[in-house]
mmCIF file with all atom_site columns, C-alpha atoms in Angstrom:
data_model
loop_
_atom_site.group_PDB
_atom_site.id
_atom_site.type_symbol
_atom_site.label_atom_id
_atom_site.label_alt_id
_atom_site.label_comp_id
_atom_site.label_asym_id
_atom_site.label_entity_id
_atom_site.label_seq_id
_atom_site.pdbx_PDB_ins_code
_atom_site.Cartn_x
_atom_site.Cartn_y
_atom_site.Cartn_z
_atom_site.occupancy
_atom_site.B_iso_or_equiv
_atom_site.pdbx_formal_charge
_atom_site.auth_seq_id
_atom_site.auth_comp_id
_atom_site.auth_asym_id
_atom_site.auth_atom_id
_atom_site.pdbx_PDB_model_num
ATOM 1   C CA . MET Y 1 1   ? 184.924 91.079  54.320  1.00 42.00 ? 243 MET Y CA 1
ATOM 2   C CA . ASP Y 1 2   ? 182.852 94.094  53.202  1.00 48.00 ? 244 ASP Y CA 1
ATOM 3   C CA . ASN Y 1 3   ? 184.803 97.280  53.908  1.00 50.00 ? 245 ASN Y CA 1
ATOM 4   C CA . ALA Y 1 4   ? 182.164 99.642  52.456  1.00 57.00 ? 246 ALA Y CA 1
ATOM 5   C CA . ARG Y 1 5   ? 181.394 102.469 54.845  1.00 66.00 ? 247 ARG Y CA 1
ATOM 6   C CA . SER Y 1 6   ? 177.785 102.988 55.815  1.00 66.00 ? 248 SER Y CA 1
ATOM 7   C CA . ILE Y 1 7   ? 175.581 105.072 58.101  1.00 66.00 ? 249 ILE Y CA 1
ATOM 8   C CA . SER Y 1 8   ? 172.641 103.891 60.221  1.00 69.00 ? 250 SER Y CA 1
ATOM 9   C CA . ARG Y 1 9   ? 169.642 105.572 61.828  1.00 64.00 ? 251 ARG Y CA 1
ATOM 10  C CA . THR Y 1 10  ? 167.594 103.898 64.560  1.00 65.00 ? 252 THR Y CA 1
ATOM 11  C CA . TYR Y 1 11  ? 164.052 104.703 65.741  1.00 58.00 ? 253 TYR Y CA 1
ATOM 12  C CA . ARG Y 1 12  ? 163.665 103.550 69.331  1.00 59.00 ? 254 ARG Y CA 1
ATOM 13  C CA . ALA Y 1 13  ? 160.872 103.488 71.932  1.00 56.00 ? 255 ALA Y CA 1
ATOM 14  C CA . ALA Y 1 14  ? 160.706 102.058 75.465  1.00 54.00 ? 256 ALA Y CA 1
ATOM 15  C CA . ILE Y 1 15  ? 157.413 100.407 76.405  1.00 55.00 ? 257 ILE Y CA 1
ATOM 16  C CA . ARG Y 1 16  ? 156.488 99.020  79.829  1.00 54.00 ? 258 ARG Y CA 1
ATOM 17  C CA . LEU Y 1 17  ? 154.882 95.571  79.943  1.00 52.00 ? 259 LEU Y CA 1
ATOM 18  C CA . GLY Y 1 18  ? 153.986 94.570  83.503  1.00 52.00 ? 260 GLY Y CA 1
ATOM 19  C CA . GLU Y 1 19  ? 157.195 94.935  85.490  1.00 50.00 ? 261 GLU Y CA 1
ATOM 20  C CA . ASP Y 1 20  ? 159.404 94.700  82.402  1.00 52.00 ? 262 ASP Y CA 1
ATOM 21  C CA . TYR Y 1 21  ? 160.569 97.269  79.879  1.00 53.00 ? 263 TYR Y CA 1
ATOM 22  C CA . ILE Y 1 22  ? 160.598 96.424  76.160  1.00 58.00 ? 264 ILE Y CA 1
ATOM 23  C CA . THR Y 1 23  ? 162.696 98.404  73.699  1.00 61.00 ? 265 THR Y CA 1
ATOM 24  C CA . LEU Y 1 24  ? 161.316 98.562  70.166  1.00 60.00 ? 266 LEU Y CA 1
ATOM 25  C CA . GLU Y 1 25  ? 163.811 99.460  67.444  1.00 64.00 ? 267 GLU Y CA 1
ATOM 26  C CA . GLU Y 1 26  ? 163.787 99.872  63.678  1.00 62.00 ? 268 GLU Y CA 1
ATOM 27  C CA . THR Y 1 27  ? 167.133 100.587 61.981  1.00 70.00 ? 269 THR Y CA 1
ATOM 28  C CA . ILE Y 1 28  ? 167.898 101.646 58.435  1.00 69.00 ? 270 ILE Y CA 1
ATOM 29  C CA . THR Y 1 29  ? 171.416 101.401 56.981  1.00 75.00 ? 271 THR Y CA 1
ATOM 30  C CA . LEU Y 1 30  ? 172.704 103.017 53.800  1.00 71.00 ? 272 LEU Y CA 1
ATOM 31  C CA . PRO Y 1 31  ? 176.124 103.393 52.153  1.00 74.00 ? 273 PRO Y CA 1
ATOM 32  C CA . LEU Y 1 32  ? 177.702 106.840 52.514  1.00 69.00 ? 274 LEU Y CA 1
ATOM 33  C CA . GLU Y 1 33  ? 177.433 107.403 48.755  1.00 73.00 ? 275 GLU Y CA 1
ATOM 34  C CA . ALA Y 1 34  ? 173.642 106.889 48.750  1.00 72.00 ? 276 ALA Y CA 1
ATOM 35  C CA . SER Y 1 35  ? 171.700 109.479 46.758  1.00 74.00 ? 277 SER Y CA 1
ATOM 36  C CA . ASP Y 1 36  ? 169.213 111.899 48.319  1.00 72.00 ? 278 ASP Y CA 1
ATOM 37  C CA . GLU Y 1 37  ? 166.368 109.898 46.781  1.00 73.00 ? 279 GLU Y CA 1
ATOM 38  C CA . GLU Y 1 38  ? 167.623 106.652 48.335  1.00 72.00 ? 280 GLU Y CA 1
ATOM 39  C CA . VAL Y 1 39  ? 168.062 108.313 51.739  1.00 71.00 ? 281 VAL Y CA 1
ATOM 40  C CA . GLN Y 1 40  ? 164.554 109.777 51.741  1.00 74.00 ? 282 GLN Y CA 1
ATOM 41  C CA . GLN Y 1 41  ? 163.026 106.517 50.556  1.00 74.00 ? 283 GLN Y CA 1
ATOM 42  C CA . ALA Y 1 42  ? 164.809 104.498 53.254  1.00 72.00 ? 284 ALA Y CA 1
ATOM 43  C CA . VAL Y 1 43  ? 163.951 106.971 56.030  1.00 70.00 ? 285 VAL Y CA 1
ATOM 44  C CA . GLY Y 1 44  ? 160.294 107.067 54.988  1.00 72.00 ? 286 GLY Y CA 1
ATOM 45  C CA . LEU Y 1 45  ? 160.074 103.270 54.853  1.00 71.00 ? 287 LEU Y CA 1
ATOM 46  C CA . GLY Y 1 46  ? 161.876 102.808 58.176  1.00 68.00 ? 288 GLY Y CA 1
ATOM 47  C CA . TRP Y 1 47  ? 159.589 105.321 59.905  1.00 70.00 ? 289 TRP Y CA 1
ATOM 48  C CA . ARG Y 1 48  ? 156.441 103.656 58.556  1.00 72.00 ? 290 ARG Y CA 1
ATOM 49  C CA . ILE Y 1 49  ? 157.632 100.188 59.661  1.00 70.00 ? 291 ILE Y CA 1
ATOM 50  C CA . TYR Y 1 50  ? 158.538 101.543 63.110  1.00 66.00 ? 292 TYR Y CA 1
ATOM 51  C CA . GLN Y 1 51  ? 155.111 103.183 63.524  1.00 70.00 ? 293 GLN Y CA 1
ATOM 52  C CA . ALA Y 1 52  ? 153.304 100.006 62.496  1.00 70.00 ? 294 ALA Y CA 1
ATOM 53  C CA . GLN Y 1 53  ? 155.340 97.872  64.912  1.00 68.00 ? 295 GLN Y CA 1
ATOM 54  C CA . HIS Y 1 54  ? 154.904 100.387 67.710  1.00 67.00 ? 296 HIS Y CA 1
ATOM 55  C CA . GLU Y 1 55  ? 151.124 100.504 67.282  1.00 73.00 ? 297 GLU Y CA 1
ATOM 56  C CA . ALA Y 1 56  ? 150.880 96.699  67.066  1.00 71.00 ? 298 ALA Y CA 1
ATOM 57  C CA . LEU Y 1 57  ? 152.923 96.250  70.235  1.00 69.00 ? 299 LEU Y CA 1
ATOM 58  C CA . GLU Y 1 58  ? 150.879 98.830  72.139  1.00 71.00 ? 300 GLU Y CA 1
ATOM 59  C CA . GLN Y 1 59  ? 147.678 96.993  71.139  1.00 74.00 ? 301 GLN Y CA 1
ATOM 60  C CA . GLN Y 1 60  ? 149.156 93.731  72.424  1.00 72.00 ? 302 GLN Y CA 1
ATOM 61  C CA . VAL Y 1 61  ? 150.141 95.382  75.703  1.00 67.00 ? 303 VAL Y CA 1
ATOM 62  C CA . ARG Y 1 62  ? 146.642 96.830  76.159  1.00 71.00 ? 304 ARG Y CA 1
ATOM 63  C CA . ALA Y 1 63  ? 145.073 93.435  75.441  1.00 72.00 ? 305 ALA Y CA 1
ATOM 64  C CA . LEU Y 1 64  ? 147.333 91.720  77.974  1.00 68.00 ? 306 LEU Y CA 1
ATOM 65  C CA . ARG Y 1 65  ? 146.578 94.308  80.633  1.00 65.00 ? 307 ARG Y CA 1
ATOM 66  C CA . GLU Y 1 66  ? 142.842 93.940  80.050  1.00 69.00 ? 308 GLU Y CA 1
ATOM 67  C CA . ALA Y 1 67  ? 143.082 90.146  80.235  1.00 68.00 ? 309 ALA Y CA 1
ATOM 68  C CA . HIS Y 1 68  ? 145.267 90.232  83.350  1.00 61.00 ? 310 HIS Y CA 1
ATOM 69  C CA . PRO Y 1 69  ? 144.145 93.009  85.705  1.00 60.00 ? 311 PRO Y CA 1
ATOM 70  C CA . LEU Y 1 70  ? 146.475 94.225  88.434  1.00 55.00 ? 312 LEU Y CA 1
ATOM 71  C CA . PRO Y 1 71  ? 146.629 91.741  91.338  1.00 54.00 ? 313 PRO Y CA 1
ATOM 72  C CA . THR Y 1 72  ? 145.599 92.600  94.851  1.00 52.00 ? 314 THR Y CA 1
ATOM 73  C CA . PRO Y 1 73  ? 148.480 94.354  96.659  1.00 54.00 ? 315 PRO Y CA 1
ATOM 74  C CA . VAL Y 1 74  ? 150.665 91.934  98.600  1.00 55.00 ? 316 VAL Y CA 1
ATOM 75  C CA . LEU Y 1 75  ? 150.720 92.478  102.352 1.00 64.00 ? 317 LEU Y CA 1
ATOM 76  C CA . VAL Y 1 76  ? 154.216 92.880  103.783 1.00 69.00 ? 318 VAL Y CA 1
ATOM 77  C CA . ARG Y 1 77  ? 155.027 90.339  106.448 1.00 77.00 ? 319 ARG Y CA 1
ATOM 78  C CA . ASP Y 1 78  ? 156.723 91.676  109.544 1.00 83.00 ? 320 ASP Y CA 1
ATOM 79  C CA . PRO Y 1 79  ? 156.597 95.304  108.349 1.00 85.00 ? 321 PRO Y CA 1
ATOM 80  C CA . ASP Y 1 80  ? 158.654 96.431  111.354 1.00 88.00 ? 322 ASP Y CA 1
ATOM 81  C CA . ALA Y 1 81  ? 161.485 93.980  110.632 1.00 91.00 ? 323 ALA Y CA 1
ATOM 82  C CA . PRO Y 1 82  ? 164.638 95.300  108.890 1.00 93.00 ? 324 PRO Y CA 1
ATOM 83  C CA . ALA Y 1 83  ? 164.423 95.648  105.112 1.00 92.00 ? 325 ALA Y CA 1
ATOM 84  C CA . SER Y 1 84  ? 165.318 92.415  103.312 1.00 91.00 ? 326 SER Y CA 1
ATOM 85  C CA . ASP Y 1 85  ? 168.234 91.943  100.942 1.00 91.00 ? 327 ASP Y CA 1
ATOM 86  C CA . LYS Y 1 86  ? 165.716 91.364  98.139  1.00 91.00 ? 328 LYS Y CA 1
ATOM 87  C CA . GLN Y 1 87  ? 164.090 94.744  98.799  1.00 91.00 ? 329 GLN Y CA 1
ATOM 88  C CA . ARG Y 1 88  ? 167.466 96.472  98.877  1.00 93.00 ? 330 ARG Y CA 1
ATOM 89  C CA . GLY Y 1 89  ? 168.432 94.765  95.621  1.00 91.00 ? 331 GLY Y CA 1
ATOM 90  C CA . TYR Y 1 90  ? 165.207 95.930  93.984  1.00 90.00 ? 332 TYR Y CA 1
ATOM 91  C CA . ILE Y 1 91  ? 165.852 99.487  95.160  1.00 92.00 ? 333 ILE Y CA 1
ATOM 92  C CA . ALA Y 1 92  ? 169.318 99.296  93.573  1.00 91.00 ? 334 ALA Y CA 1
ATOM 93  C CA . THR Y 1 93  ? 167.748 98.097  90.300  1.00 89.00 ? 335 THR Y CA 1
ATOM 94  C CA . LEU Y 1 94  ? 165.283 100.993 90.286  1.00 88.00 ? 336 LEU Y CA 1
ATOM 95  C CA . GLN Y 1 95  ? 168.138 103.362 91.063  1.00 88.00 ? 337 GLN Y CA 1
ATOM 96  C CA . ASP Y 1 96  ? 169.864 102.112 87.887  1.00 86.00 ? 338 ASP Y CA 1
ATOM 97  C CA . HIS Y 1 97  ? 166.658 102.617 85.854  1.00 82.00 ? 339 HIS Y CA 1
ATOM 98  C CA . LEU Y 1 98  ? 166.507 106.199 87.102  1.00 82.00 ? 340 LEU Y CA 1
ATOM 99  C CA . THR Y 1 99  ? 170.265 106.673 86.479  1.00 84.00 ? 341 THR Y CA 1
ATOM 100 C CA . TRP Y 1 100 ? 170.646 108.119 89.974  1.00 87.00 ? 342 TRP Y CA 1
ATOM 101 C CA . ASN Y 1 101 ? 173.850 108.187 91.984  1.00 91.00 ? 343 ASN Y CA 1
ATOM 102 C CA . ASN Y 1 102 ? 173.873 107.338 95.705  1.00 92.00 ? 344 ASN Y CA 1
ATOM 103 C CA . GLU Y 1 103 ? 173.547 110.989 96.730  1.00 91.00 ? 345 GLU Y CA 1
ATOM 104 C CA . GLN Y 1 104 ? 170.412 111.437 94.608  1.00 89.00 ? 346 GLN Y CA 1
ATOM 105 C CA . LEU Y 1 105 ? 168.884 108.263 96.011  1.00 91.00 ? 347 LEU Y CA 1
ATOM 106 C CA . ALA Y 1 106 ? 169.649 109.298 99.580  1.00 91.00 ? 348 ALA Y CA 1
ATOM 107 C CA . SER Y 1 107 ? 168.206 112.774 98.984  1.00 90.00 ? 349 SER Y CA 1
ATOM 108 C CA . TYR Y 1 108 ? 164.949 111.340 97.642  1.00 88.00 ? 350 TYR Y CA 1
ATOM 109 C CA . ALA Y 1 109 ? 164.799 108.871 100.535 1.00 91.00 ? 351 ALA Y CA 1
ATOM 110 C CA . ALA Y 1 110 ? 165.150 111.776 102.968 1.00 91.00 ? 352 ALA Y CA 1
ATOM 111 C CA . GLU Y 1 111 ? 162.227 113.534 101.243 1.00 86.00 ? 353 GLU Y CA 1
ATOM 112 C CA . GLN Y 1 112 ? 160.176 110.386 101.857 1.00 88.00 ? 354 GLN Y CA 1
ATOM 113 C CA . ALA Y 1 113 ? 161.342 110.248 105.518 1.00 92.00 ? 355 ALA Y CA 1
ATOM 114 C CA . VAL Y 1 114 ? 163.164 106.971 104.861 1.00 92.00 ? 356 VAL Y CA 1
ATOM 115 C CA . ASP Y 1 115 ? 166.565 106.102 106.332 1.00 94.00 ? 357 ASP Y CA 1
ATOM 116 C CA . LEU Y 1 116 ? 168.248 103.779 103.824 1.00 93.00 ? 358 LEU Y CA 1
ATOM 117 C CA . VAL Y 1 117 ? 170.417 102.253 106.550 1.00 93.00 ? 359 VAL Y CA 1
ATOM 118 C CA . THR Y 1 118 ? 167.759 101.500 109.179 1.00 94.00 ? 360 THR Y CA 1
ATOM 119 C CA . MET Y 1 119 ? 164.568 101.282 107.087 1.00 94.00 ? 361 MET Y CA 1
ATOM 120 C CA . THR Y 1 120 ? 162.061 98.550  107.862 1.00 93.00 ? 362 THR Y CA 1
ATOM 121 C CA . LYS Y 1 121 ? 160.347 96.179  105.441 1.00 92.00 ? 363 LYS Y CA 1
ATOM 122 C CA . GLY Y 1 122 ? 157.244 98.352  105.500 1.00 91.00 ? 364 GLY Y CA 1
ATOM 123 C CA . GLN Y 1 123 ? 159.218 101.514 104.751 1.00 93.00 ? 365 GLN Y CA 1
ATOM 124 C CA . ALA Y 1 124 ? 161.184 99.762  102.005 1.00 92.00 ? 366 ALA Y CA 1
ATOM 125 C CA . SER Y 1 125 ? 157.970 98.529  100.388 1.00 91.00 ? 367 SER Y CA 1
ATOM 126 C CA . GLY Y 1 126 ? 156.503 102.046 100.285 1.00 91.00 ? 368 GLY Y CA 1
ATOM 127 C CA . PHE Y 1 127 ? 159.793 103.501 99.056  1.00 92.00 ? 369 PHE Y CA 1
ATOM 128 C CA . ILE Y 1 128 ? 159.943 100.908 96.241  1.00 92.00 ? 370 ILE Y CA 1
ATOM 129 C CA . ASP Y 1 129 ? 156.415 101.857 95.154  1.00 90.00 ? 371 ASP Y CA 1
ATOM 130 C CA . GLU Y 1 130 ? 157.422 105.522 94.898  1.00 89.00 ? 372 GLU Y CA 1
ATOM 131 C CA . LEU Y 1 131 ? 160.572 104.695 92.924  1.00 89.00 ? 373 LEU Y CA 1
ATOM 132 C CA . LYS Y 1 132 ? 158.540 102.521 90.529  1.00 88.00 ? 374 LYS Y CA 1
ATOM 133 C CA . LYS Y 1 133 ? 156.149 105.413 89.913  1.00 85.00 ? 375 LYS Y CA 1
ATOM 134 C CA . LEU Y 1 134 ? 159.073 107.699 89.091  1.00 84.00 ? 376 LEU Y CA 1
ATOM 135 C CA . ALA Y 1 135 ? 160.595 105.113 86.730  1.00 80.00 ? 377 ALA Y CA 1
ATOM 136 C CA . ASP Y 1 136 ? 157.248 104.606 84.955  1.00 79.00 ? 378 ASP Y CA 1
ATOM 137 C CA . GLU Y 1 137 ? 156.739 108.356 84.578  1.00 76.00 ? 379 GLU Y CA 1
ATOM 138 C CA . ARG Y 1 138 ? 160.225 108.773 83.127  1.00 71.00 ? 380 ARG Y CA 1
ATOM 139 C CA . VAL Y 1 139 ? 159.640 106.030 80.512  1.00 67.00 ? 381 VAL Y CA 1
ATOM 140 C CA . ARG Y 1 140 ? 156.230 107.469 79.591  1.00 68.00 ? 382 ARG Y CA 1
ATOM 141 C CA . TYR Y 1 141 ? 157.611 111.015 79.358  1.00 59.00 ? 383 TYR Y CA 1
ATOM 142 C CA . SER Y 1 142 ? 160.524 109.887 77.193  1.00 56.00 ? 384 SER Y CA 1
ATOM 143 C CA . THR Y 1 143 ? 158.254 107.929 74.846  1.00 56.00 ? 385 THR Y CA 1
ATOM 144 C CA . GLU Y 1 144 ? 155.720 110.759 74.512  1.00 57.00 ? 386 GLU Y CA 1
ATOM 145 C CA . ASN Y 1 145 ? 158.440 113.332 73.851  1.00 57.00 ? 387 ASN Y CA 1
ATOM 146 C CA . ARG Y 1 146 ? 160.033 111.108 71.226  1.00 58.00 ? 388 ARG Y CA 1
ATOM 147 C CA . GLY Y 1 147 ? 156.669 110.651 69.545  1.00 55.00 ? 389 GLY Y CA 1
ATOM 148 C CA . ARG Y 1 148 ? 156.023 114.404 69.556  1.00 57.00 ? 390 ARG Y CA 1
ATOM 149 C CA . SER Y 1 149 ? 159.512 115.064 68.201  1.00 55.00 ? 391 SER Y CA 1
ATOM 150 C CA . ASN Y 1 150 ? 159.007 112.641 65.312  1.00 53.00 ? 392 ASN Y CA 1
ATOM 151 C CA . GLU Y 1 151 ? 155.538 114.070 64.651  1.00 57.00 ? 393 GLU Y CA 1
ATOM 152 C CA . ASN Y 1 152 ? 156.920 117.624 64.619  1.00 60.00 ? 394 ASN Y CA 1
ATOM 153 C CA . LEU Y 1 153 ? 159.610 116.578 62.139  1.00 55.00 ? 395 LEU Y CA 1
ATOM 154 C CA . ALA Y 1 154 ? 157.006 114.989 59.861  1.00 59.00 ? 396 ALA Y CA 1
ATOM 155 C CA . ASN Y 1 155 ? 154.909 118.182 59.903  1.00 72.00 ? 397 ASN Y CA 1
ATOM 156 C CA . GLN Y 1 156 ? 157.814 120.531 59.163  1.00 83.00 ? 398 GLN Y CA 1
ATOM 157 C CA . PRO Y 1 157 ? 158.060 121.977 55.647  1.00 86.00 ? 399 PRO Y CA 1
ATOM 158 C CA . ALA Y 1 158 ? 159.926 119.890 53.105  1.00 85.00 ? 400 ALA Y CA 1
ATOM 159 C CA . SER Y 1 159 ? 163.633 120.631 53.157  1.00 86.00 ? 401 SER Y CA 1
ATOM 160 C CA . ALA Y 1 160 ? 165.567 122.174 50.284  1.00 87.00 ? 402 ALA Y CA 1
ATOM 161 C CA . ARG Y 1 161 ? 167.369 118.851 49.745  1.00 88.00 ? 403 ARG Y CA 1
ATOM 162 C CA . GLN Y 1 162 ? 164.052 117.012 49.513  1.00 86.00 ? 404 GLN Y CA 1
ATOM 163 C CA . MET Y 1 163 ? 162.711 119.491 46.967  1.00 90.00 ? 405 MET Y CA 1
ATOM 164 C CA . GLN Y 1 164 ? 165.901 119.280 44.910  1.00 90.00 ? 406 GLN Y CA 1
ATOM 165 C CA . ALA Y 1 165 ? 165.722 115.495 44.936  1.00 88.00 ? 407 ALA Y CA 1
ATOM 166 C CA . LEU Y 1 166 ? 162.063 115.569 43.916  1.00 89.00 ? 408 LEU Y CA 1
ATOM 167 C CA . GLN Y 1 167 ? 162.800 117.985 41.088  1.00 90.00 ? 409 GLN Y CA 1
ATOM 168 C CA . ARG Y 1 168 ? 165.627 115.806 39.763  1.00 90.00 ? 410 ARG Y CA 1
ATOM 169 C CA . ILE Y 1 169 ? 163.636 112.574 39.759  1.00 87.00 ? 411 ILE Y CA 1
ATOM 170 C CA . ALA Y 1 170 ? 160.566 114.318 38.285  1.00 87.00 ? 412 ALA Y CA 1
ATOM 171 C CA . GLU Y 1 171 ? 162.671 115.682 35.438  1.00 90.00 ? 413 GLU Y CA 1
ATOM 172 C CA . LYS Y 1 172 ? 164.099 112.217 34.774  1.00 87.00 ? 414 LYS Y CA 1
ATOM 173 C CA . GLN Y 1 173 ? 160.566 110.884 34.432  1.00 87.00 ? 415 GLN Y CA 1
ATOM 174 C CA . GLY Y 1 174 ? 159.322 113.821 32.358  1.00 88.00 ? 416 GLY Y CA 1
ATOM 175 C CA . LEU Y 1 175 ? 156.902 114.952 35.051  1.00 89.00 ? 417 LEU Y CA 1
ATOM 176 C CA . GLU Y 1 176 ? 155.805 118.441 36.114  1.00 91.00 ? 418 GLU Y CA 1
ATOM 177 C CA . LEU Y 1 177 ? 156.554 118.446 39.834  1.00 90.00 ? 419 LEU Y CA 1
ATOM 178 C CA . GLU Y 1 178 ? 153.960 121.071 40.772  1.00 90.00 ? 420 GLU Y CA 1
ATOM 179 C CA . SER Y 1 179 ? 151.240 119.082 39.008  1.00 87.00 ? 421 SER Y CA 1
ATOM 180 C CA . VAL Y 1 180 ? 152.321 115.840 40.677  1.00 86.00 ? 422 VAL Y CA 1
ATOM 181 C CA . ILE Y 1 181 ? 152.272 117.458 44.136  1.00 89.00 ? 423 ILE Y CA 1
ATOM 182 C CA . ALA Y 1 182 ? 148.879 119.048 43.550  1.00 84.00 ? 424 ALA Y CA 1
ATOM 183 C CA . GLN Y 1 183 ? 147.414 115.801 42.257  1.00 83.00 ? 425 GLN Y CA 1
ATOM 184 C CA . ARG Y 1 184 ? 148.874 113.674 45.070  1.00 82.00 ? 426 ARG Y CA 1
ATOM 185 C CA . PHE Y 1 185 ? 148.355 115.957 48.086  1.00 81.00 ? 427 PHE Y CA 1
ATOM 186 C CA . GLY Y 1 186 ? 146.215 118.874 46.901  1.00 83.00 ? 428 GLY Y CA 1
ATOM 187 C CA . VAL Y 1 187 ? 148.820 121.466 47.928  1.00 85.00 ? 429 VAL Y CA 1
ATOM 188 C CA . GLN Y 1 188 ? 151.474 123.631 46.294  1.00 88.00 ? 430 GLN Y CA 1
ATOM 189 C CA . SER Y 1 189 ? 155.146 122.728 46.531  1.00 87.00 ? 431 SER Y CA 1
ATOM 190 C CA . SER Y 1 190 ? 155.683 125.542 49.063  1.00 89.00 ? 432 SER Y CA 1
ATOM 191 C CA . GLU Y 1 191 ? 153.139 123.848 51.354  1.00 87.00 ? 433 GLU Y CA 1
ATOM 192 C CA . LEU Y 1 192 ? 154.588 120.327 51.069  1.00 88.00 ? 434 LEU Y CA 1
ATOM 193 C CA . SER Y 1 193 ? 155.512 118.793 54.445  1.00 85.00 ? 435 SER Y CA 1
ATOM 194 C CA . ASN Y 1 194 ? 158.619 116.784 55.307  1.00 82.00 ? 436 ASN Y CA 1
ATOM 195 C CA . GLU Y 1 195 ? 156.575 113.589 55.556  1.00 82.00 ? 437 GLU Y CA 1
ATOM 196 C CA . GLN Y 1 196 ? 154.730 114.202 52.266  1.00 85.00 ? 438 GLN Y CA 1
ATOM 197 C CA . ALA Y 1 197 ? 158.010 114.870 50.471  1.00 85.00 ? 439 ALA Y CA 1
ATOM 198 C CA . GLY Y 1 198 ? 159.443 111.610 51.791  1.00 83.00 ? 440 GLY Y CA 1
ATOM 199 C CA . LEU Y 1 199 ? 156.374 109.659 50.664  1.00 84.00 ? 441 LEU Y CA 1
ATOM 200 C CA . LEU Y 1 200 ? 156.427 111.238 47.209  1.00 85.00 ? 442 LEU Y CA 1
ATOM 201 C CA . LEU Y 1 201 ? 160.132 110.498 46.802  1.00 84.00 ? 443 LEU Y CA 1
ATOM 202 C CA . SER Y 1 202 ? 159.475 106.855 47.687  1.00 82.00 ? 444 SER Y CA 1
ATOM 203 C CA . GLU Y 1 203 ? 156.627 106.647 45.169  1.00 81.00 ? 445 GLU Y CA 1
ATOM 204 C CA . LEU Y 1 204 ? 158.574 108.292 42.336  1.00 81.00 ? 446 LEU Y CA 1
ATOM 205 C CA . GLN Y 1 205 ? 161.623 106.149 43.082  1.00 80.00 ? 447 GLN Y CA 1
ATOM 206 C CA . ALA Y 1 206 ? 159.471 103.007 42.958  1.00 76.00 ? 448 ALA Y CA 1
ATOM 207 C CA . ARG Y 1 207 ? 157.901 104.152 39.670  1.00 71.00 ? 449 ARG Y CA 1
ATOM 208 C CA . GLN Y 1 208 ? 161.346 104.761 38.199  1.00 65.00 ? 450 GLN Y CA 1
ATOM 209 C CA . GLY Y 1 209 ? 162.478 101.310 39.285  1.00 62.00 ? 451 GLY Y CA 1
ATOM 210 C CA . ARG Y 1 210 ? 159.490 99.671  37.588  1.00 61.00 ? 452 ARG Y CA 1
ATOM 211 C CA . SER Y 1 211 ? 160.053 101.585 34.362  1.00 61.00 ? 453 SER Y CA 1
ATOM 212 C CA . GLN Y 1 212 ? 163.691 100.451 34.244  1.00 59.00 ? 454 GLN Y CA 1
ATOM 213 C CA . SER Y 1 213 ? 162.926 96.788  34.921  1.00 55.00 ? 455 SER Y CA 1
#
């Protein structure tokens, strides 16, 4: 059994496909004693794989939606009859998706003029539609915020640890770091972004590996 300690980082996004929710994940795992160069290389590679998978999945979702347009809304039979067990079960499922407690659900129902105890099939159908909209908006908001957060991180200036790691590996390879940065990105080291530093670390690490093989 391998007792080596390690640390993992997971990129995750929730995507809605029809009535289902798909979670896309990409995880990188490194031993605790990994060097700064190895960490930056793994993070950069994991992020690029995650972005590629995310974009591919979104294209598939768009293609499926275009090929299968939304069906005509189903008419509720006996709209004045009491809400069915199936409708109540679906409301409970949406409540879980929204992570609401019973008080929050009851409060929202009151805002919609719906009595959860005596509601009819017609009222339950409309209430379900509103809950689905809220659940969809929450997933979309979470995904967009996560994307903006990752984008902001990529555009931040390179960290001191990244620059130190770049300097060390450049010295090992007999390279002038400022010249390498200018040639690769057309900027000075003080203008290097977090994402650019990660890419350059990966490239220099790969070059070092080839020279040692």
